[in-house]
XYZ file of N, CA, C and O in Angstrom:
672
model
N 36.702 -48.411 135.998
C 36.231 -47.209 135.211
C 37.441 -46.154 135.472
O 37.913 -45.783 136.219
N 37.768 -45.711 134.024
C 38.750 -44.705 133.970
C 38.117 -43.333 134.161
O 37.605 -43.048 133.429
N 38.625 -42.210 134.765
C 38.335 -40.900 135.410
C 38.957 -40.188 133.944
O 40.088 -40.384 133.315
N 38.177 -39.597 133.085
C 38.768 -38.749 132.388
C 38.377 -37.369 132.290
O 36.988 -36.937 132.380
N 39.231 -36.787 132.038
C 39.127 -35.175 132.232
C 39.923 -34.315 131.510
O 40.882 -34.447 131.264
N 38.770 -33.105 130.890
C 39.487 -32.478 129.589
C 39.858 -31.105 130.049
O 38.535 -30.729 130.696
N 40.695 -30.550 129.992
C 41.581 -29.169 130.335
C 41.066 -28.256 129.179
O 42.290 -28.602 128.112
N 40.689 -27.483 128.964
C 40.957 -26.272 127.868
C 40.953 -24.856 128.616
O 40.515 -24.664 129.203
N 41.863 -24.071 127.698
C 42.107 -22.984 128.679
C 42.402 -21.913 127.340
O 43.397 -22.278 126.272
N 42.026 -20.610 127.699
C 42.261 -19.655 126.442
C 42.299 -18.321 127.191
O 41.712 -18.340 128.375
N 42.937 -17.437 126.640
C 43.223 -15.975 127.383
C 42.164 -15.140 126.232
O 42.882 -14.953 125.009
N 41.583 -14.038 126.557
C 40.414 -13.532 126.104
C 40.840 -11.793 126.531
O 40.717 -11.460 127.666
N 40.983 -11.171 125.225
C 41.116 -9.592 125.920
C 39.563 -9.023 126.294
O 38.948 -8.181 125.633
N 39.136 -9.520 127.391
C 37.514 -8.921 127.911
C 37.710 -9.098 129.677
O 38.810 -9.951 129.989
N 36.838 -8.524 130.521
C 36.898 -8.456 131.673
C 36.647 -9.691 132.164
O 35.654 -10.381 131.259
N 36.854 -10.481 133.738
C 36.183 -11.709 134.089
C 34.411 -11.309 133.956
O 34.203 -12.357 133.916
N 34.187 -9.958 134.529
C 32.766 -9.879 134.553
C 31.910 -9.791 132.918
O 31.134 -10.822 132.937
N 32.588 -9.602 132.244
C 32.215 -9.358 130.705
C 32.308 -11.320 130.250
O 31.192 -11.800 129.650
N 33.181 -11.950 130.320
C 33.459 -13.067 130.174
C 32.242 -14.079 131.105
O 31.543 -14.856 130.512
N 32.051 -13.421 132.230
C 30.913 -14.466 133.005
C 29.658 -14.109 132.516
O 28.938 -14.866 132.264
N 29.146 -12.921 131.990
C 28.007 -12.631 131.526
C 27.633 -13.546 130.089
O 26.957 -13.752 129.845
N 29.226 -13.310 129.263
C 29.020 -14.053 127.991
C 28.547 -15.863 128.098
O 28.245 -16.203 127.470
N 29.102 -16.372 129.559
C 28.772 -17.867 129.842
C 27.487 -18.174 130.325
O 26.889 -19.025 130.132
N 26.868 -17.096 131.012
C 25.507 -17.110 131.735
C 24.488 -16.260 131.517
O 23.217 -16.497 131.600
N 24.308 -15.457 130.093
C 23.382 -14.903 129.963
C 23.093 -15.344 128.342
O 23.624 -15.374 127.463
N 21.935 -15.447 128.221
C 20.871 -16.140 126.920
C 21.661 -14.813 125.968
O 21.605 -15.529 124.540
N 21.657 -13.823 126.352
C 21.698 -12.659 125.279
C 22.959 -13.189 124.401
O 23.341 -12.282 123.262
N 24.218 -14.048 125.137
C 25.476 -13.647 124.931
C 25.635 -15.008 124.054
O 25.844 -15.365 122.734
N 24.930 -16.217 124.521
C 24.640 -17.865 124.338
C 24.370 -18.033 123.030
O 24.917 -19.065 122.466
N 23.458 -17.129 122.804
C 22.529 -17.384 121.644
C 23.363 -16.841 120.177
O 23.330 -17.043 119.157
N 24.643 -16.146 120.692
C 25.552 -15.642 119.221
C 26.815 -16.660 119.057
O 27.393 -16.464 117.921
N 27.225 -17.651 120.115
C 28.402 -17.879 119.833
C 28.443 -19.727 120.161
O 27.578 -20.268 120.327
N 29.506 -20.523 119.474
C 29.350 -21.719 119.394
C 28.122 -22.213 119.251
O 27.677 -21.969 117.965
N 27.593 -23.323 119.607
C 26.208 -24.236 119.331
C 25.178 -23.576 119.209
O 24.118 -23.867 118.859
N 25.193 -22.121 119.927
C 23.971 -21.164 120.341
C 23.276 -21.883 121.644
O 23.602 -23.299 122.007
N 22.102 -21.209 121.915
C 21.182 -21.979 122.893
C 20.992 -20.623 123.643
O 21.981 -19.988 123.780
N 20.084 -20.743 124.426
C 19.801 -19.702 125.190
C 19.530 -20.114 126.774
O 18.576 -20.856 127.267
N 20.683 -20.168 127.658
C 20.917 -20.589 128.679
C 19.856 -19.839 129.665
O 19.633 -18.571 129.674
N 19.918 -20.750 130.753
C 18.747 -20.180 131.892
C 19.494 -20.710 133.138
O 19.519 -21.852 133.541
N 20.164 -20.053 134.037
C 21.027 -20.196 134.993
C 20.105 -19.498 136.450
O 19.462 -18.247 136.545
N 19.786 -20.451 137.503
C 19.670 -20.101 138.619
C 21.019 -19.889 139.465
O 21.345 -21.187 139.742
N 22.146 -19.149 139.307
C 22.920 -18.907 140.106
C 22.867 -18.842 141.581
O 23.593 -18.171 141.777
N 22.888 -20.176 142.055
C 23.194 -20.389 143.746
C 23.382 -22.115 143.622
O 23.001 -22.873 142.873
N 24.061 -22.546 144.464
C 24.306 -23.665 144.590
C 22.866 -24.792 144.785
O 21.887 -24.168 145.693
N 22.710 -25.761 144.125
C 21.552 -26.063 143.806
C 20.394 -25.625 142.741
O 19.591 -26.463 142.493
N 20.843 -24.773 142.528
C 20.048 -24.184 141.469
C 20.161 -24.876 140.051
O 21.067 -25.465 139.954
N 18.633 -24.642 139.646
C 18.699 -25.437 137.896
C 19.770 -24.178 136.824
O 19.784 -23.442 137.306
N 20.013 -25.431 135.725
C 20.542 -24.449 134.716
C 19.909 -25.407 133.570
O 20.013 -26.681 133.547
N 19.686 -24.665 132.282
C 19.286 -25.320 131.246
C 19.288 -24.570 130.069
O 19.469 -23.692 130.126
N 19.338 -25.211 128.827
C 19.633 -24.317 127.856
C 18.845 -24.708 126.550
O 18.336 -26.000 126.371
N 17.500 -23.819 126.432
C 16.969 -23.521 125.439
C 17.346 -23.727 124.299
O 18.039 -23.436 124.000
N 16.391 -24.186 123.529
C 16.668 -24.052 121.893
C 16.702 -22.442 121.274
O 15.751 -22.045 121.346
N 17.160 -21.915 120.311
C 17.318 -21.336 119.539
C 16.296 -21.406 118.633
O 15.826 -22.148 118.636
N 15.434 -20.559 117.660
C 14.593 -20.916 116.746
C 15.648 -21.393 115.499
O 14.604 -22.211 114.925
N 16.746 -21.557 115.116
C 17.347 -22.382 114.365
C 17.001 -23.699 114.837
O 17.002 -24.867 113.762
N 17.314 -24.072 115.846
C 17.556 -25.279 116.585
C 15.954 -25.654 116.496
O 15.536 -26.809 115.965
N 14.795 -25.197 116.691
C 13.160 -25.213 116.783
C 13.084 -25.473 115.022
O 12.120 -26.203 114.896
N 13.478 -24.756 114.076
C 13.176 -25.007 112.790
C 13.713 -26.029 112.276
O 13.177 -26.895 111.642
N 14.727 -26.792 113.004
C 15.211 -27.918 112.377
C 14.732 -29.113 113.429
O 14.928 -30.639 113.097
N 13.817 -28.769 114.151
C 12.775 -30.157 114.772
C 12.975 -30.278 116.205
O 12.785 -30.869 116.762
N 14.075 -29.350 116.881
C 14.612 -29.730 118.423
C 13.982 -28.841 119.037
O 14.295 -27.543 119.180
N 12.869 -28.959 119.666
C 12.184 -28.296 120.791
C 12.151 -28.125 121.846
O 11.551 -27.616 122.626
N 12.865 -29.332 122.394
C 12.967 -29.558 123.795
C 14.398 -28.900 124.300
O 15.261 -28.464 123.675
N 14.590 -29.131 125.721
C 15.620 -28.514 126.236
C 17.025 -29.086 125.545
O 16.894 -29.987 125.362
N 18.298 -28.542 125.074
C 19.243 -28.947 124.819
C 20.101 -29.522 125.608
O 20.611 -30.573 125.795
N 20.379 -28.678 126.942
C 21.388 -29.112 127.936
C 20.610 -29.267 129.045
O 19.684 -28.233 129.676
N 20.689 -29.837 130.559
C 20.200 -29.417 131.614
C 21.231 -29.968 132.632
O 22.430 -30.759 132.469
N 21.012 -29.746 133.897
C 22.071 -29.708 135.033
C 21.628 -28.742 136.429
O 20.656 -28.510 135.947
N 22.970 -28.559 137.179
C 22.265 -28.198 138.323
C 23.717 -27.561 138.473
O 24.499 -27.791 138.486
N 23.490 -26.567 138.901
C 24.800 -25.415 139.543
C 24.910 -25.919 140.994
O 24.445 -26.101 142.174
N 26.579 -26.424 140.921
C 26.987 -26.763 142.274
C 27.767 -25.253 143.084
O 27.723 -25.851 144.244
N 28.089 -24.735 142.204
C 28.901 -23.418 142.481
C 28.990 -22.072 141.906
O 28.946 -22.698 140.538
N 28.588 -21.442 142.573
C 28.592 -19.944 141.792
C 29.412 -18.807 142.551
O 28.848 -18.409 143.435
N 30.247 -18.253 141.846
C 31.288 -17.367 142.576
C 31.534 -16.345 141.284
O 32.756 -16.124 141.116
N 30.460 -15.560 141.164
C 30.613 -14.594 140.185
C 31.764 -13.741 140.405
O 31.856 -13.169 141.501
N 32.514 -12.979 139.517
C 32.492 -13.647 138.446
C 34.046 -14.582 137.990
O 34.598 -14.603 136.927
N 34.192 -15.407 139.404
C 35.277 -16.342 139.347
C 35.092 -17.603 139.032
O 35.944 -18.237 138.367
N 34.389 -18.294 139.518
C 34.079 -19.554 138.984
C 32.431 -20.051 139.054
O 32.026 -19.396 139.849
N 32.481 -20.807 138.294
C 31.221 -21.510 137.986
C 31.516 -23.274 137.902
O 32.054 -23.691 136.898
N 30.394 -23.943 138.514
C 30.660 -25.416 138.996
C 29.705 -25.904 138.527
O 28.449 -25.679 139.364
N 28.981 -26.886 137.437
C 27.936 -27.047 137.061
C 27.888 -28.439 136.848
O 28.927 -29.095 136.100
N 26.692 -29.110 137.114
C 26.394 -30.717 136.593
C 26.097 -30.367 134.716
O 25.351 -29.094 134.401
N 26.043 -31.420 133.910
C 25.886 -30.851 132.624
C 25.604 -32.330 131.920
O 25.947 -33.256 131.965
N 24.116 -32.054 131.055
C 24.279 -33.355 130.131
C 23.434 -32.949 129.385
O 22.371 -32.000 128.739
N 24.015 -33.339 127.875
C 23.392 -32.814 126.309
C 22.454 -33.711 126.053
O 22.329 -34.965 126.286
N 20.875 -33.437 125.962
C 19.592 -33.725 126.165
C 19.409 -34.426 124.620
O 18.591 -35.135 124.180
N 19.746 -33.222 123.791
C 19.212 -33.379 122.493
C 19.941 -34.635 121.305
O 19.643 -34.919 120.478
N 21.005 -35.403 122.118
C 21.607 -36.635 121.547
C 21.054 -37.754 122.142
O 21.360 -37.817 123.359
N 20.526 -39.080 122.096
C 19.626 -39.939 122.468
C 21.322 -40.485 123.177
O 21.057 -41.098 124.471
N 22.201 -40.893 122.294
C 23.721 -41.382 123.590
C 24.171 -40.924 124.507
O 24.497 -41.424 125.361
N 24.312 -39.350 124.193
C 24.348 -38.684 125.522
C 23.383 -38.756 126.486
O 23.946 -38.294 127.650
N 22.104 -38.492 125.981
C 21.227 -38.320 127.232
C 21.166 -39.326 128.319
O 20.773 -39.288 129.160
N 21.738 -40.539 127.394
C 21.581 -41.852 128.228
C 22.889 -41.763 129.073
O 22.711 -43.037 129.965
N 23.859 -41.161 128.935
C 25.049 -41.340 129.931
C 24.536 -40.306 131.136
O 23.744 -39.809 131.439
N 25.588 -40.471 132.094
C 25.251 -39.613 133.455
C 25.767 -38.472 133.266
O 26.201 -37.778 132.411
N 25.017 -37.617 134.239
C 25.730 -36.039 134.184
C 26.910 -36.050 134.145
O 27.442 -36.742 134.846
N 27.952 -35.291 133.748
C 29.076 -34.415 133.810
C 29.544 -33.635 134.537
O 28.608 -32.783 134.708
N 30.368 -32.738 135.226
C 30.751 -31.873 135.276
C 31.588 -31.224 134.822
O 32.795 -31.033 134.380
N 30.943 -29.486 134.632
C 32.017 -28.680 133.820
C 32.097 -27.707 134.942
O 31.499 -27.104 135.510
N 33.972 -27.013 135.097
C 34.394 -26.022 135.580
C 34.856 -25.157 135.042
O 35.444 -25.021 134.190
N 34.236 -23.619 135.070
C 34.822 -22.456 134.528
C 35.425 -21.613 135.712
O 35.136 -21.149 136.634
N 36.916 -21.751 135.306
C 37.652 -20.705 136.202
C 37.938 -19.859 135.676
O 38.822 -19.383 134.286
N 37.964 -18.205 135.608
C 37.923 -17.000 135.043
C 38.536 -16.096 136.156
O 38.610 -15.986 137.024
N 40.068 -15.865 135.789
C 41.234 -15.094 136.326
C 42.213 -14.197 135.519
O 42.215 -14.154 134.427
N 41.819 -12.980 135.601
C 42.472 -11.637 135.116
C 43.992 -11.809 135.517
O 44.349 -12.369 136.751
N 44.749 -11.810 134.521
C 46.027 -11.960 134.345
C 46.338 -10.564 134.608
O 46.262 -9.610 133.864
N 47.971 -10.043 134.653
C 48.726 -8.657 134.406
C 49.123 -8.611 133.197
O 49.197 -7.467 133.142
N 49.396 -9.570 132.470
C 49.947 -9.520 131.195
C 49.223 -9.892 129.977
O 49.289 -9.439 128.515
N 48.202 -10.459 130.017
C 47.500 -11.476 128.839
C 45.939 -11.653 129.079
O 45.518 -12.441 128.755
N 45.375 -10.278 129.393
C 44.190 -10.385 129.716
C 43.492 -11.494 130.661
O 43.915 -11.447 131.911
N 42.341 -11.918 130.371
C 41.654 -12.661 131.372
C 41.709 -14.391 130.798
O 41.674 -14.521 129.711
N 41.986 -15.112 131.882
C 42.409 -16.730 131.340
C 41.224 -17.523 132.286
O 40.932 -17.418 132.751
N 40.560 -18.035 130.900
C 39.645 -19.313 131.052
C 39.500 -20.357 131.053
O 40.422 -20.949 129.805
N 39.672 -21.055 132.195
C 39.916 -22.527 131.987
C 38.585 -23.509 132.037
O 37.730 -23.073 133.216
N 38.456 -23.749 131.009
C 37.311 -24.928 131.236
C 37.705 -26.259 131.710
O 38.461 -27.109 130.649
N 37.320 -27.075 132.842
C 37.443 -28.561 133.088
C 36.183 -29.243 132.673
O 35.336 -29.123 133.789
N 36.310 -30.106 132.061
C 34.984 -30.910 131.983
C 35.489 -32.415 132.324
O 36.038 -32.935 131.828
N 34.865 -33.144 133.550
C 35.074 -34.524 133.829
C 33.996 -35.095 133.286
O 32.893 -35.066 133.426
N 34.349 -35.635 132.164
C 33.551 -36.901 131.301
C 33.684 -38.028 131.788
O 33.397 -38.963 131.348
N 33.849 -38.293 133.058
C 33.766 -39.970 133.406
C 32.822 -40.551 133.309
O 31.834 -39.968 133.590
N 33.275 -41.513 132.632
C 31.531 -42.300 132.149
C 30.833 -42.244 131.457
O 29.442 -42.763 131.182
N 30.956 -41.246 130.502
C 30.177 -40.422 129.602
C 31.369 -40.443 128.398
O 31.608 -39.343 127.720
N 31.405 -41.267 127.641
C 32.412 -41.505 126.459
C 31.765 -40.785 125.349
O 32.776 -40.294 124.545
N 30.451 -40.907 125.023
C 30.203 -40.183 123.795
C 30.104 -38.530 124.223
O 30.253 -38.029 122.984
N 29.673 -38.252 125.420
C 29.903 -36.719 125.912
C 31.583 -36.488 125.661
O 31.547 -35.251 124.758
N 32.230 -37.591 126.249
C 33.625 -36.939 125.828
C 34.172 -36.795 124.403
O 35.074 -35.550 124.349
N 33.640 -37.505 123.895
C 34.221 -37.580 122.359
C 33.989 -36.213 121.744
O 34.224 -35.886 121.005
N 32.431 -36.047 122.242
C 31.830 -34.742 121.309
C 32.243 -33.569 121.814
O 32.625 -32.877 121.221
N 32.610 -33.434 123.098
C 33.014 -32.383 123.740
C 34.450 -32.329 123.626
O 34.964 -30.849 123.380
N 35.166 -33.066 123.554
C 36.650 -32.985 122.849
C 36.820 -33.168 121.438
O 38.144 -32.950 121.131
N 35.561 -32.743 120.865
C 35.880 -32.216 119.127
C 36.325 -33.256 118.328
O 36.511 -32.913 117.384
N 36.058 -34.583 118.534
C 36.233 -35.806 118.014
C 35.459 -35.931 116.803
O 35.816 -36.644 115.683
N 34.681 -35.164 116.771
C 33.584 -35.320 115.377
C 33.557 -34.092 114.967
O 32.701 -33.874 114.208
N 34.289 -33.355 114.857
C 34.514 -31.917 113.906
C 34.406 -32.626 112.729
O 35.251 -33.143 112.240
N 33.425 -31.551 111.938
C 33.713 -31.445 110.549
C 34.020 -30.058 109.905
O 33.236 -29.386 109.903
N 35.065 -30.090 109.620
C 35.599 -28.536 109.254
C 35.235 -28.255 107.934
O 35.525 -26.918 107.498
N 34.830 -29.189 106.725
C 34.374 -29.141 105.831
C 33.117 -28.634 106.075
O 32.179 -28.530 104.412
N 31.919 -28.394 106.374
C 30.630 -28.054 106.850
C 30.812 -27.033 106.642
O 31.442 -26.059 106.479
N 29.310 -26.772 105.569
C 28.996 -25.086 105.436
C 28.559 -24.004 106.682
O 28.659 -24.918 107.478
N 28.389 -23.047 106.055
C 27.833 -22.425 107.113
C 26.876 -22.759 107.995
O 25.472 -22.792 107.144
N 26.656 -22.665 109.296
C 25.450 -22.962 109.775
C 25.297 -24.275 110.013
O 24.560 -25.053 110.648
N 26.244 -25.340 109.784
C 26.190 -26.678 109.777
C 27.789 -27.317 110.590
O 27.654 -28.518 110.425
N 28.507 -26.398 110.983
C 29.527 -27.322 111.589
C 29.143 -27.379 112.590
O 28.457 -27.235 113.627
N 29.771 -28.734 112.969
C 29.454 -29.605 114.481
C 30.447 -30.557 114.798
O 31.128 -30.795 114.031
N 30.692 -30.786 116.463
C 31.635 -31.431 116.975
C 32.948 -30.754 117.163
O 33.545 -31.729 117.374
N 33.193 -29.767 116.829
C 34.074 -29.330 117.393
C 34.855 -29.012 118.981
O 35.514 -28.338 119.408
N 33.627 -29.194 119.445
C 33.764 -29.370 121.057
C 34.041 -27.984 121.791
O 33.770 -27.103 121.204
N 34.639 -28.207 123.051
C 35.229 -26.996 123.770
C 35.951 -26.327 122.976
O 36.324 -24.696 123.385
N 37.009 -26.699 122.570
C 37.846 -25.763 121.560
C 37.235 -24.920 120.627
O 37.206 -23.337 120.465
N 36.431 -24.938 119.906
C 35.498 -24.433 119.093
C 34.843 -23.427 119.506
O 34.850 -22.203 119.705
N 33.910 -23.869 120.839
C 33.446 -23.050 121.496
C 33.910 -21.946 122.219
O 33.564 -20.532 121.600
N 35.072 -22.223 122.846
C 36.055 -21.334 123.221
C 36.372 -20.260 122.055
O 36.653 -18.987 122.580
N 37.116 -20.778 120.977
C 38.010 -19.941 120.373
C 36.358 -19.039 119.558
O 36.734 -17.686 119.423
N 35.417 -19.251 119.486
C 33.940 -18.543 118.885
C 33.634 -17.698 119.841
O 33.534 -16.222 119.691
N 33.743 -18.148 121.490
C 33.563 -17.099 122.449
C 34.918 -15.713 122.299
O 34.356 -14.316 122.454
N 35.867 -16.315 122.238
C 37.310 -15.527 122.424
C 36.743 -14.479 121.167
O 36.884 -13.016 121.347
N 36.403 -15.295 120.020
C 36.158 -14.013 118.883
C 34.853 -13.178 118.737
O 35.178 -12.127 118.743
N 33.943 -13.519 119.776
C 32.813 -12.633 119.954
C 33.296 -11.406 120.880
O 33.078 -10.431 120.392
N 34.178 -11.619 121.761
C 34.390 -10.612 123.021
C 35.245 -9.679 122.630
O 35.519 -8.512 122.664
N 36.295 -10.189 121.571
C 37.116 -9.217 121.291
C 36.466 -8.485 119.721
O 37.696 -7.548 119.697
N 36.152 -9.021 119.065
C 35.734 -8.625 117.535
C 34.257 -8.031 117.558
O 34.094 -7.480 116.515
N 33.316 -9.168 118.442
C 32.031 -8.772 117.882
C 31.696 -9.214 116.873
O 30.079 -9.370 116.575
N 32.287 -10.491 116.229
C 31.948 -11.306 115.213
C 32.337 -12.925 115.748
O 32.278 -12.765 116.699
N 31.393 -13.432 114.859
C 31.703 -14.837 115.660
C 32.323 -15.549 114.300
O 32.476 -15.160 113.297
N 32.871 -16.839 114.505
C 33.804 -17.999 113.669
C 32.759 -18.284 112.348
O 33.116 -17.820 111.494
N 31.574 -19.151 113.121
C 30.989 -19.381 111.642
C 29.457 -18.548 112.084
O 28.671 -18.772 113.021
N 28.778 -17.867 110.974
C 27.770 -17.499 110.996
C 26.568 -18.041 111.213
O 26.975 -19.244 110.494
N 25.499 -17.666 111.640
C 23.977 -18.493 111.632
C 23.521 -18.936 110.310
O 23.738 -17.960 109.576
């Protein structure tokens, strides 16, 4: 089996504390990326889930979207979690993967956010979070498959401008 690790890095004009909140608080996560209402028990061994927003419920997806466990929480510097997308049967059948968020203030470039996703043994998950299914021609509210690059770009836009890339 080949280890597959994806690393995404972005610089954001925001404090580490604000980025931490944007990753771990539902009032933020419902605004960017694929949306969803995160629910974290921010201690080693704690659970995390992403619950559907009304838009998901209206589309017929009423169960939890993402499931996992907190492996490490060091606010506002580092969060390590196991991660599984439940809303897609192909990905739900794959093993849990590991996502690490490293948040570091820099002297000159704002805050560096590095997201490392170990998708070993989970090729469908790796393809999705790697952006292989991106549909750049989808209409508003229909974009899918842009993966971590799209999520992080949307997070950056939200934190820096108060806007998002694709309106709901």
